[in-house]
Amino acid sequence: MAVTISDLPDLSSDYSLHDDNITYFNENGHVLLRAVCSSTEIAPYREAIVNAVKNHNHEARPIEQRDTYGKAFLQTMNLWTVDEKVKRFTLASRFAKIAASLMGVESVRLYHDQALFKEAGGGHTPWHQDFFYWPLDTSKTVTLWMPLVDATSDMGTLKFASGSHKAGYLGPLEISDASEQFFDELVKMMGFPLFESGNMKAGDVSFHAGTTLHNAPANKSTRNREVMTIIYFADGTKIAEPDNPYRTADLKTWLPGLKPGDLAASELNPLIR
Ligand SMILES: O=C(O)CCC(=O)C(=O)O
């Protein structure tokens, strides 16, 4: 029987984040936290998110006919705005409080959520910095990345270049073969240690900063890597002048009605406490 809203577990209780986790995040630009949700908590949300992806993702091309970006994952964005059950997940205060603590801020706003399902046989995710896409005048951004199923490393869990966030914004490269090649060389040249997330249980979470270089291997397994992500930024952030077409498009889509210099606080960016 399908999950109803009243079946969904309450995700407002605190996760016990340790100072060590925060120190690690500040040093490395990413941190892996185990069991942010229990398997019992995650199961009904998984059902809701998988159904929402089925209803709202319209990719119909076989993997072989897509480019590198299209092969990497089925991307379905801002599901919280179209599905009340997903909304309960995306706006959960347990997650937002971790995000705020990691960034050392009072409170956070939502940028957007996105389901990223790397299909069985799906391709690698090239090296990139998320910040390339965002017209936000801050370094205080963080992405929550949570598998909804147990994800083994051969399904494509994330790899991070530790400490790369401290190098700041490294240039206008969208997720592509070119970003993979450029940043692969840069990672080697700069000698950033690599951190592979390895096997993750459903409900484990990695958080990474907006300028942390990351990629993911292909999904060599026969199972879909079902992942939900939520992007947060510090409350009080202003909108920066977009300097590439992706940032211009993001401004229109995720910060509707706002312009450079405005507080990033549209109706799509609720404060989450
Ligand atoms: O899930 C992936 O393969 C990539 C995820 C990613 O780049 C992100 O969440 O910022």
PDB file of C-alpha atoms and ligand atoms in Angstrom:
ATOM      1  CA  MET A   1       0.000   0.000   0.000  1.00  0.00           C
ATOM      2  CA  ALA A   2       1.303   3.449  -0.877  1.00  0.00           C
ATOM      3  CA  VAL A   3       2.752   5.615   1.860  1.00  0.00           C
ATOM      4  CA  THR A   4       0.530   8.471   3.043  1.00  0.00           C
ATOM      5  CA  ILE A   5       1.750  11.758   4.527  1.00  0.00           C
ATOM      6  CA  SER A   6       0.819  10.600   8.015  1.00  0.00           C
ATOM      7  CA  ASP A   7       3.055   7.510   7.621  1.00  0.00           C
ATOM      8  CA  LEU A   8       6.133   9.672   7.109  1.00  0.00           C
ATOM      9  CA  PRO A   9       8.549   9.771  10.037  1.00  0.00           C
ATOM     10  CA  ASP A  10       9.178  13.142  11.638  1.00  0.00           C
ATOM     11  CA  LEU A  11      12.679  14.329  10.738  1.00  0.00           C
ATOM     12  CA  SER A  12      12.892  17.234  13.147  1.00  0.00           C
ATOM     13  CA  SER A  13      14.997  15.578  15.844  1.00  0.00           C
ATOM     14  CA  ASP A  14      18.678  16.517  15.973  1.00  0.00           C
ATOM     15  CA  TYR A  15      21.498  14.403  14.560  1.00  0.00           C
ATOM     16  CA  SER A  16      24.369  14.311  17.015  1.00  0.00           C
ATOM     17  CA  LEU A  17      26.968  16.174  15.048  1.00  0.00           C
ATOM     18  CA  HIS A  18      30.356  16.326  16.758  1.00  0.00           C
ATOM     19  CA  ASP A  19      32.852  19.181  16.753  1.00  0.00           C
ATOM     20  CA  ASP A  20      35.238  16.796  14.988  1.00  0.00           C
ATOM     21  CA  ASN A  21      32.785  16.544  12.087  1.00  0.00           C
ATOM     22  CA  ILE A  22      32.731  20.323  11.748  1.00  0.00           C
ATOM     23  CA  THR A  23      36.513  20.594  11.950  1.00  0.00           C
ATOM     24  CA  TYR A  24      36.857  17.851   9.351  1.00  0.00           C
ATOM     25  CA  PHE A  25      34.373  19.627   7.036  1.00  0.00           C
ATOM     26  CA  ASN A  26      36.217  22.946   7.370  1.00  0.00           C
ATOM     27  CA  GLU A  27      39.558  21.291   6.613  1.00  0.00           C
ATOM     28  CA  ASN A  28      38.458  19.071   3.745  1.00  0.00           C
ATOM     29  CA  GLY A  29      35.342  20.664   2.242  1.00  0.00           C
ATOM     30  CA  HIS A  30      33.316  17.497   2.703  1.00  0.00           C
ATOM     31  CA  VAL A  31      32.272  15.114   5.457  1.00  0.00           C
ATOM     32  CA  LEU A  32      30.596  11.716   5.532  1.00  0.00           C
ATOM     33  CA  LEU A  33      28.029  11.238   8.304  1.00  0.00           C
ATOM     34  CA  ARG A  34      26.629   7.796   9.013  1.00  0.00           C
ATOM     35  CA  ALA A  35      22.960   7.025   9.719  1.00  0.00           C
ATOM     36  CA  VAL A  36      21.579  10.554   9.519  1.00  0.00           C
ATOM     37  CA  CYS A  37      18.355   8.671   8.817  1.00  0.00           C
ATOM     38  CA  SER A  38      17.699   5.122   9.988  1.00  0.00           C
ATOM     39  CA  SER A  39      16.620   2.477   7.492  1.00  0.00           C
ATOM     40  CA  THR A  40      13.099   2.660   8.945  1.00  0.00           C
ATOM     41  CA  GLU A  41      12.994   6.409   8.476  1.00  0.00           C
ATOM     42  CA  ILE A  42      14.346   6.369   4.949  1.00  0.00           C
ATOM     43  CA  ALA A  43      12.131   3.619   3.473  1.00  0.00           C
ATOM     44  CA  PRO A  44       8.867   5.628   3.190  1.00  0.00           C
ATOM     45  CA  TYR A  45      10.699   8.705   1.931  1.00  0.00           C
ATOM     46  CA  ARG A  46      12.460   6.586  -0.654  1.00  0.00           C
ATOM     47  CA  GLU A  47       9.088   5.393  -1.935  1.00  0.00           C
ATOM     48  CA  ALA A  48       7.829   8.981  -2.154  1.00  0.00           C
ATOM     49  CA  ILE A  49      10.949  10.254  -3.951  1.00  0.00           C
ATOM     50  CA  VAL A  50      11.080   7.319  -6.394  1.00  0.00           C
ATOM     51  CA  ASN A  51       7.398   7.880  -7.280  1.00  0.00           C
ATOM     52  CA  ALA A  52       7.968  11.599  -7.716  1.00  0.00           C
ATOM     53  CA  VAL A  53      10.893  10.907 -10.055  1.00  0.00           C
ATOM     54  CA  LYS A  54       8.722   8.501 -12.074  1.00  0.00           C
ATOM     55  CA  ASN A  55       6.053  11.186 -12.398  1.00  0.00           C
ATOM     56  CA  HIS A  56       8.299  14.140 -13.122  1.00  0.00           C
ATOM     57  CA  ASN A  57      11.390  12.895 -14.979  1.00  0.00           C
ATOM     58  CA  HIS A  58      10.772  12.790 -18.706  1.00  0.00           C
ATOM     59  CA  GLU A  59      14.108  11.436 -19.997  1.00  0.00           C
ATOM     60  CA  ALA A  60      13.183   8.908 -22.667  1.00  0.00           C
ATOM     61  CA  ARG A  61      16.456   8.407 -24.551  1.00  0.00           C
ATOM     62  CA  PRO A  62      18.438   5.225 -23.969  1.00  0.00           C
ATOM     63  CA  ILE A  63      21.700   5.906 -22.100  1.00  0.00           C
ATOM     64  CA  GLU A  64      23.827   5.308 -25.236  1.00  0.00           C
ATOM     65  CA  GLN A  65      22.154   8.216 -27.021  1.00  0.00           C
ATOM     66  CA  ARG A  66      22.929  10.785 -24.292  1.00  0.00           C
ATOM     67  CA  ASP A  67      26.003  12.970 -23.786  1.00  0.00           C
ATOM     68  CA  THR A  68      28.324  12.576 -20.797  1.00  0.00           C
ATOM     69  CA  TYR A  69      26.110  14.751 -18.568  1.00  0.00           C
ATOM     70  CA  GLY A  70      22.968  12.858 -19.575  1.00  0.00           C
ATOM     71  CA  LYS A  71      24.611   9.490 -18.992  1.00  0.00           C
ATOM     72  CA  ALA A  72      25.733  10.473 -15.491  1.00  0.00           C
ATOM     73  CA  PHE A  73      22.302  10.614 -13.862  1.00  0.00           C
ATOM     74  CA  LEU A  74      18.585  11.186 -14.220  1.00  0.00           C
ATOM     75  CA  GLN A  75      18.238  14.629 -12.685  1.00  0.00           C
ATOM     76  CA  THR A  76      14.845  15.696 -11.308  1.00  0.00           C
ATOM     77  CA  MET A  77      14.799  19.063  -9.619  1.00  0.00           C
ATOM     78  CA  ASN A  78      12.758  20.835  -6.952  1.00  0.00           C
ATOM     79  CA  LEU A  79      10.485  17.880  -6.282  1.00  0.00           C
ATOM     80  CA  TRP A  80       9.534  19.523  -2.982  1.00  0.00           C
ATOM     81  CA  THR A  81       7.398  22.005  -4.938  1.00  0.00           C
ATOM     82  CA  VAL A  82       5.313  19.314  -6.635  1.00  0.00           C
ATOM     83  CA  ASP A  83       5.046  16.607  -4.005  1.00  0.00           C
ATOM     84  CA  GLU A  84       3.946  17.122  -0.394  1.00  0.00           C
ATOM     85  CA  LYS A  85       5.774  14.004   0.809  1.00  0.00           C
ATOM     86  CA  VAL A  86       9.060  15.025  -0.756  1.00  0.00           C
ATOM     87  CA  LYS A  87       8.513  18.483   0.761  1.00  0.00           C
ATOM     88  CA  ARG A  88       8.608  16.903   4.231  1.00  0.00           C
ATOM     89  CA  PHE A  89      12.009  15.437   3.375  1.00  0.00           C
ATOM     90  CA  THR A  90      13.569  18.464   1.699  1.00  0.00           C
ATOM     91  CA  LEU A  91      12.470  20.887   4.410  1.00  0.00           C
ATOM     92  CA  ALA A  92      13.424  18.581   7.302  1.00  0.00           C
ATOM     93  CA  SER A  93      15.063  20.548  10.086  1.00  0.00           C
ATOM     94  CA  ARG A  94      17.394  17.667  11.004  1.00  0.00           C
ATOM     95  CA  PHE A  95      19.257  18.155   7.705  1.00  0.00           C
ATOM     96  CA  ALA A  96      19.142  21.954   7.717  1.00  0.00           C
ATOM     97  CA  LYS A  97      20.570  22.105  11.242  1.00  0.00           C
ATOM     98  CA  ILE A  98      23.550  19.976  10.200  1.00  0.00           C
ATOM     99  CA  ALA A  99      24.072  22.231   7.163  1.00  0.00           C
ATOM    100  CA  ALA A 100      23.980  25.364   9.366  1.00  0.00           C
ATOM    101  CA  SER A 101      26.389  23.867  11.914  1.00  0.00           C
ATOM    102  CA  LEU A 102      28.857  22.778   9.240  1.00  0.00           C
ATOM    103  CA  MET A 103      28.871  26.271   7.734  1.00  0.00           C
ATOM    104  CA  GLY A 104      28.924  27.941  11.159  1.00  0.00           C
ATOM    105  CA  VAL A 105      25.803  30.010  10.480  1.00  0.00           C
ATOM    106  CA  GLU A 106      22.597  30.648  12.415  1.00  0.00           C
ATOM    107  CA  SER A 107      20.204  29.440   9.737  1.00  0.00           C
ATOM    108  CA  VAL A 108      20.037  28.311   6.140  1.00  0.00           C
ATOM    109  CA  ARG A 109      17.771  28.672   3.137  1.00  0.00           C
ATOM    110  CA  LEU A 110      17.002  26.130   0.479  1.00  0.00           C
ATOM    111  CA  TYR A 111      18.550  26.636  -2.956  1.00  0.00           C
ATOM    112  CA  HIS A 112      16.913  23.585  -4.502  1.00  0.00           C
ATOM    113  CA  ASP A 113      16.635  19.845  -4.139  1.00  0.00           C
ATOM    114  CA  GLN A 114      17.413  17.316  -6.828  1.00  0.00           C
ATOM    115  CA  ALA A 115      17.066  13.583  -7.169  1.00  0.00           C
ATOM    116  CA  LEU A 116      20.150  12.206  -8.919  1.00  0.00           C
ATOM    117  CA  PHE A 117      19.535   8.629  -9.992  1.00  0.00           C
ATOM    118  CA  LYS A 118      22.580   7.053 -11.620  1.00  0.00           C
ATOM    119  CA  GLU A 119      20.998   4.248 -13.571  1.00  0.00           C
ATOM    120  CA  ALA A 120      22.448   0.748 -13.756  1.00  0.00           C
ATOM    121  CA  GLY A 121      25.049   1.104 -16.507  1.00  0.00           C
ATOM    122  CA  GLY A 122      25.008   4.914 -16.126  1.00  0.00           C
ATOM    123  CA  GLY A 123      28.199   6.855 -16.811  1.00  0.00           C
ATOM    124  CA  HIS A 124      30.646   8.678 -14.557  1.00  0.00           C
ATOM    125  CA  THR A 125      30.000  12.141 -13.171  1.00  0.00           C
ATOM    126  CA  PRO A 126      32.876  14.364 -14.314  1.00  0.00           C
ATOM    127  CA  TRP A 127      34.939  16.481 -11.898  1.00  0.00           C
ATOM    128  CA  HIS A 128      33.297  19.822 -11.206  1.00  0.00           C
ATOM    129  CA  GLN A 129      32.563  22.567  -8.692  1.00  0.00           C
ATOM    130  CA  ASP A 130      28.853  23.149  -8.026  1.00  0.00           C
ATOM    131  CA  PHE A 131      29.482  26.830  -7.413  1.00  0.00           C
ATOM    132  CA  PHE A 132      29.981  27.347 -11.156  1.00  0.00           C
ATOM    133  CA  TYR A 133      26.179  27.120 -11.502  1.00  0.00           C
ATOM    134  CA  TRP A 134      25.099  29.413  -8.676  1.00  0.00           C
ATOM    135  CA  PRO A 135      24.676  33.224  -8.734  1.00  0.00           C
ATOM    136  CA  LEU A 136      25.212  33.502  -4.980  1.00  0.00           C
ATOM    137  CA  ASP A 137      27.505  36.024  -3.340  1.00  0.00           C
ATOM    138  CA  THR A 138      28.797  33.699  -0.647  1.00  0.00           C
ATOM    139  CA  SER A 139      31.110  30.789   0.023  1.00  0.00           C
ATOM    140  CA  LYS A 140      28.594  29.494   2.567  1.00  0.00           C
ATOM    141  CA  THR A 141      26.838  26.809   0.547  1.00  0.00           C
ATOM    142  CA  VAL A 142      26.614  23.111   1.193  1.00  0.00           C
ATOM    143  CA  THR A 143      25.060  20.111  -0.553  1.00  0.00           C
ATOM    144  CA  LEU A 144      23.550  17.133   1.229  1.00  0.00           C
ATOM    145  CA  TRP A 145      23.930  13.912  -0.804  1.00  0.00           C
ATOM    146  CA  MET A 146      22.007  10.900   0.503  1.00  0.00           C
ATOM    147  CA  PRO A 147      21.568   7.442  -1.025  1.00  0.00           C
ATOM    148  CA  LEU A 148      18.014   6.168  -0.609  1.00  0.00           C
ATOM    149  CA  VAL A 149      19.244   2.599  -1.092  1.00  0.00           C
ATOM    150  CA  ASP A 150      22.411   0.926   0.151  1.00  0.00           C
ATOM    151  CA  ALA A 151      24.953   2.151  -2.389  1.00  0.00           C
ATOM    152  CA  THR A 152      28.141   0.207  -2.947  1.00  0.00           C
ATOM    153  CA  SER A 153      31.172   1.966  -4.393  1.00  0.00           C
ATOM    154  CA  ASP A 154      30.617   0.277  -7.777  1.00  0.00           C
ATOM    155  CA  MET A 155      27.280   2.148  -8.024  1.00  0.00           C
ATOM    156  CA  GLY A 156      29.074   5.503  -8.132  1.00  0.00           C
ATOM    157  CA  THR A 157      29.281   7.121  -4.703  1.00  0.00           C
ATOM    158  CA  LEU A 158      31.079  10.472  -4.629  1.00  0.00           C
ATOM    159  CA  LYS A 159      34.811  11.120  -4.680  1.00  0.00           C
ATOM    160  CA  PHE A 160      36.185  14.407  -3.321  1.00  0.00           C
ATOM    161  CA  ALA A 161      39.442  16.312  -3.745  1.00  0.00           C
ATOM    162  CA  SER A 162      40.049  17.116  -0.088  1.00  0.00           C
ATOM    163  CA  GLY A 163      40.910  20.728   0.633  1.00  0.00           C
ATOM    164  CA  SER A 164      40.065  21.908  -2.900  1.00  0.00           C
ATOM    165  CA  HIS A 165      37.327  24.182  -1.504  1.00  0.00           C
ATOM    166  CA  LYS A 166      40.079  26.403  -0.086  1.00  0.00           C
ATOM    167  CA  ALA A 167      41.302  27.145  -3.595  1.00  0.00           C
ATOM    168  CA  GLY A 168      37.996  28.974  -4.233  1.00  0.00           C
ATOM    169  CA  TYR A 169      36.255  29.185  -7.577  1.00  0.00           C
ATOM    170  CA  LEU A 170      38.495  27.542 -10.131  1.00  0.00           C
ATOM    171  CA  GLY A 171      36.881  28.628 -13.350  1.00  0.00           C
ATOM    172  CA  PRO A 172      33.971  28.478 -15.721  1.00  0.00           C
ATOM    173  CA  LEU A 173      33.657  24.796 -16.515  1.00  0.00           C
ATOM    174  CA  GLU A 174      30.309  23.035 -16.641  1.00  0.00           C
ATOM    175  CA  ILE A 175      30.024  19.292 -15.979  1.00  0.00           C
ATOM    176  CA  SER A 176      31.472  17.792 -19.149  1.00  0.00           C
ATOM    177  CA  ASP A 177      34.362  15.840 -20.627  1.00  0.00           C
ATOM    178  CA  ALA A 178      36.306  19.118 -20.583  1.00  0.00           C
ATOM    179  CA  SER A 179      35.748  19.613 -16.818  1.00  0.00           C
ATOM    180  CA  GLU A 180      36.814  16.021 -16.140  1.00  0.00           C
ATOM    181  CA  GLN A 181      40.043  16.490 -18.058  1.00  0.00           C
ATOM    182  CA  PHE A 182      40.863  19.961 -16.750  1.00  0.00           C
ATOM    183  CA  PHE A 183      40.150  19.247 -13.092  1.00  0.00           C
ATOM    184  CA  ASP A 184      41.733  15.787 -13.205  1.00  0.00           C
ATOM    185  CA  GLU A 185      45.003  17.419 -14.203  1.00  0.00           C
ATOM    186  CA  LEU A 186      44.513  20.199 -11.649  1.00  0.00           C
ATOM    187  CA  VAL A 187      43.803  17.736  -8.819  1.00  0.00           C
ATOM    188  CA  LYS A 188      47.051  15.905  -9.632  1.00  0.00           C
ATOM    189  CA  MET A 189      49.024  19.132 -10.007  1.00  0.00           C
ATOM    190  CA  MET A 190      47.737  20.565  -6.716  1.00  0.00           C
ATOM    191  CA  GLY A 191      48.208  17.225  -4.949  1.00  0.00           C
ATOM    192  CA  PHE A 192      44.793  17.257  -3.290  1.00  0.00           C
ATOM    193  CA  PRO A 193      44.271  13.982  -1.395  1.00  0.00           C
ATOM    194  CA  LEU A 194      41.340  12.011  -2.796  1.00  0.00           C
ATOM    195  CA  PHE A 195      38.533  10.786  -0.575  1.00  0.00           C
ATOM    196  CA  GLU A 196      36.274   8.033  -1.894  1.00  0.00           C
ATOM    197  CA  SER A 197      32.959   7.704  -0.091  1.00  0.00           C
ATOM    198  CA  GLY A 198      32.956   3.945  -0.706  1.00  0.00           C
ATOM    199  CA  ASN A 199      29.961   1.941   0.423  1.00  0.00           C
ATOM    200  CA  MET A 200      27.140   3.981   1.905  1.00  0.00           C
ATOM    201  CA  LYS A 201      23.996   2.737   3.605  1.00  0.00           C
ATOM    202  CA  ALA A 202      20.628   4.257   2.786  1.00  0.00           C
ATOM    203  CA  GLY A 203      20.395   7.259   5.125  1.00  0.00           C
ATOM    204  CA  ASP A 204      24.147   7.919   5.315  1.00  0.00           C
ATOM    205  CA  VAL A 205      24.965  11.397   4.052  1.00  0.00           C
ATOM    206  CA  SER A 206      27.877  13.256   2.589  1.00  0.00           C
ATOM    207  CA  PHE A 207      27.976  17.047   2.722  1.00  0.00           C
ATOM    208  CA  HIS A 208      30.228  19.077   0.446  1.00  0.00           C
ATOM    209  CA  ALA A 209      30.934  22.771   0.013  1.00  0.00           C
ATOM    210  CA  GLY A 210      30.124  24.587  -3.228  1.00  0.00           C
ATOM    211  CA  THR A 211      33.752  24.888  -4.313  1.00  0.00           C
ATOM    212  CA  THR A 212      34.840  21.359  -3.356  1.00  0.00           C
ATOM    213  CA  LEU A 213      35.909  19.445  -6.456  1.00  0.00           C
ATOM    214  CA  HIS A 214      34.046  16.150  -6.732  1.00  0.00           C
ATOM    215  CA  ASN A 215      33.146  13.464  -9.222  1.00  0.00           C
ATOM    216  CA  ALA A 216      31.689   9.954  -9.198  1.00  0.00           C
ATOM    217  CA  PRO A 217      32.543   6.762 -11.055  1.00  0.00           C
ATOM    218  CA  ALA A 218      30.112   5.017 -13.397  1.00  0.00           C
ATOM    219  CA  ASN A 219      27.430   2.711 -12.042  1.00  0.00           C
ATOM    220  CA  LYS A 220      28.839  -0.706 -12.911  1.00  0.00           C
ATOM    221  CA  SER A 221      26.189  -2.542 -10.923  1.00  0.00           C
ATOM    222  CA  THR A 222      22.801  -3.782 -12.058  1.00  0.00           C
ATOM    223  CA  ARG A 223      20.943  -1.530  -9.575  1.00  0.00           C
ATOM    224  CA  ASN A 224      19.972   2.122  -9.763  1.00  0.00           C
ATOM    225  CA  ARG A 225      21.908   4.453  -7.489  1.00  0.00           C
ATOM    226  CA  GLU A 226      18.945   6.368  -6.082  1.00  0.00           C
ATOM    227  CA  VAL A 227      20.196   9.540  -4.428  1.00  0.00           C
ATOM    228  CA  MET A 228      18.496  12.659  -3.105  1.00  0.00           C
ATOM    229  CA  THR A 229      20.376  15.910  -2.730  1.00  0.00           C
ATOM    230  CA  ILE A 230      19.512  19.197  -1.025  1.00  0.00           C
ATOM    231  CA  ILE A 231      21.469  22.415  -1.514  1.00  0.00           C
ATOM    232  CA  TYR A 232      21.533  25.040   1.247  1.00  0.00           C
ATOM    233  CA  PHE A 233      23.031  28.504   1.561  1.00  0.00           C
ATOM    234  CA  ALA A 234      23.467  30.803   4.535  1.00  0.00           C
ATOM    235  CA  ASP A 235      20.489  33.008   5.329  1.00  0.00           C
ATOM    236  CA  GLY A 236      21.389  36.611   4.495  1.00  0.00           C
ATOM    237  CA  THR A 237      23.191  35.719   1.263  1.00  0.00           C
ATOM    238  CA  LYS A 238      22.838  38.211  -1.588  1.00  0.00           C
ATOM    239  CA  ILE A 239      22.537  37.485  -5.270  1.00  0.00           C
ATOM    240  CA  ALA A 240      25.674  37.996  -7.343  1.00  0.00           C
ATOM    241  CA  GLU A 241      25.759  39.337 -10.897  1.00  0.00           C
ATOM    242  CA  PRO A 242      25.593  36.219 -13.065  1.00  0.00           C
ATOM    243  CA  ASP A 243      28.731  35.905 -15.185  1.00  0.00           C
ATOM    244  CA  ASN A 244      27.886  32.817 -17.193  1.00  0.00           C
ATOM    245  CA  PRO A 245      24.709  31.562 -18.901  1.00  0.00           C
ATOM    246  CA  TYR A 246      24.197  28.814 -16.298  1.00  0.00           C
ATOM    247  CA  ARG A 247      24.165  31.342 -13.452  1.00  0.00           C
ATOM    248  CA  THR A 248      21.752  33.522 -15.444  1.00  0.00           C
ATOM    249  CA  ALA A 249      19.441  30.528 -15.917  1.00  0.00           C
ATOM    250  CA  ASP A 250      19.744  29.527 -12.257  1.00  0.00           C
ATOM    251  CA  LEU A 251      18.840  33.056 -11.126  1.00  0.00           C
ATOM    252  CA  LYS A 252      15.641  32.899 -13.157  1.00  0.00           C
ATOM    253  CA  THR A 253      14.734  29.365 -12.100  1.00  0.00           C
ATOM    254  CA  TRP A 254      15.715  29.091  -8.428  1.00  0.00           C
ATOM    255  CA  LEU A 255      15.498  32.743  -7.323  1.00  0.00           C
ATOM    256  CA  PRO A 256      12.450  33.881  -9.327  1.00  0.00           C
ATOM    257  CA  GLY A 257      11.661  37.592  -9.444  1.00  0.00           C
ATOM    258  CA  LEU A 258      14.983  38.598  -7.852  1.00  0.00           C
ATOM    259  CA  LYS A 259      17.990  40.451  -9.238  1.00  0.00           C
ATOM    260  CA  PRO A 260      21.680  40.901  -8.400  1.00  0.00           C
ATOM    261  CA  GLY A 261      22.128  42.646  -5.055  1.00  0.00           C
ATOM    262  CA  ASP A 262      18.808  41.372  -3.675  1.00  0.00           C
ATOM    263  CA  LEU A 263      18.676  39.085  -0.678  1.00  0.00           C
ATOM    264  CA  ALA A 264      18.458  35.500  -1.956  1.00  0.00           C
ATOM    265  CA  ALA A 265      15.075  34.814  -0.403  1.00  0.00           C
ATOM    266  CA  SER A 266      12.377  34.111  -2.988  1.00  0.00           C
ATOM    267  CA  GLU A 267       9.368  31.927  -2.241  1.00  0.00           C
ATOM    268  CA  LEU A 268      11.470  29.006  -3.514  1.00  0.00           C
ATOM    269  CA  ASN A 269      14.128  29.609  -0.846  1.00  0.00           C
ATOM    270  CA  PRO A 270      12.384  29.041   2.494  1.00  0.00           C
ATOM    271  CA  LEU A 271      14.275  29.508   5.714  1.00  0.00           C
ATOM    272  CA  ILE A 272      14.685  26.087   7.305  1.00  0.00           C
ATOM    273  CA  ARG A 273      15.345  25.774  11.015  1.00  0.00           C
TER     274      ARG A 273
HETATM  275  O1  LIG B   1      25.464  12.289  -7.863  1.00  0.00           O
HETATM  276  C1  LIG B   1      26.370  12.545  -8.616  1.00  0.00           C
HETATM  277  O2  LIG B   1      26.879  11.719  -9.373  1.00  0.00           O
HETATM  278  C2  LIG B   1      26.925  13.943  -8.643  1.00  0.00           C
HETATM  279  C3  LIG B   1      26.403  14.747  -7.515  1.00  0.00           C
HETATM  280  C4  LIG B   1      26.881  16.134  -7.488  1.00  0.00           C
HETATM  281  O3  LIG B   1      27.679  16.552  -8.269  1.00  0.00           O
HETATM  282  C5  LIG B   1      26.352  17.022  -6.451  1.00  0.00           C
HETATM  283  O4  LIG B   1      25.429  16.650  -5.724  1.00  0.00           O
HETATM  284  O5  LIG B   1      26.861  18.151  -6.337  1.00  0.00           O
END
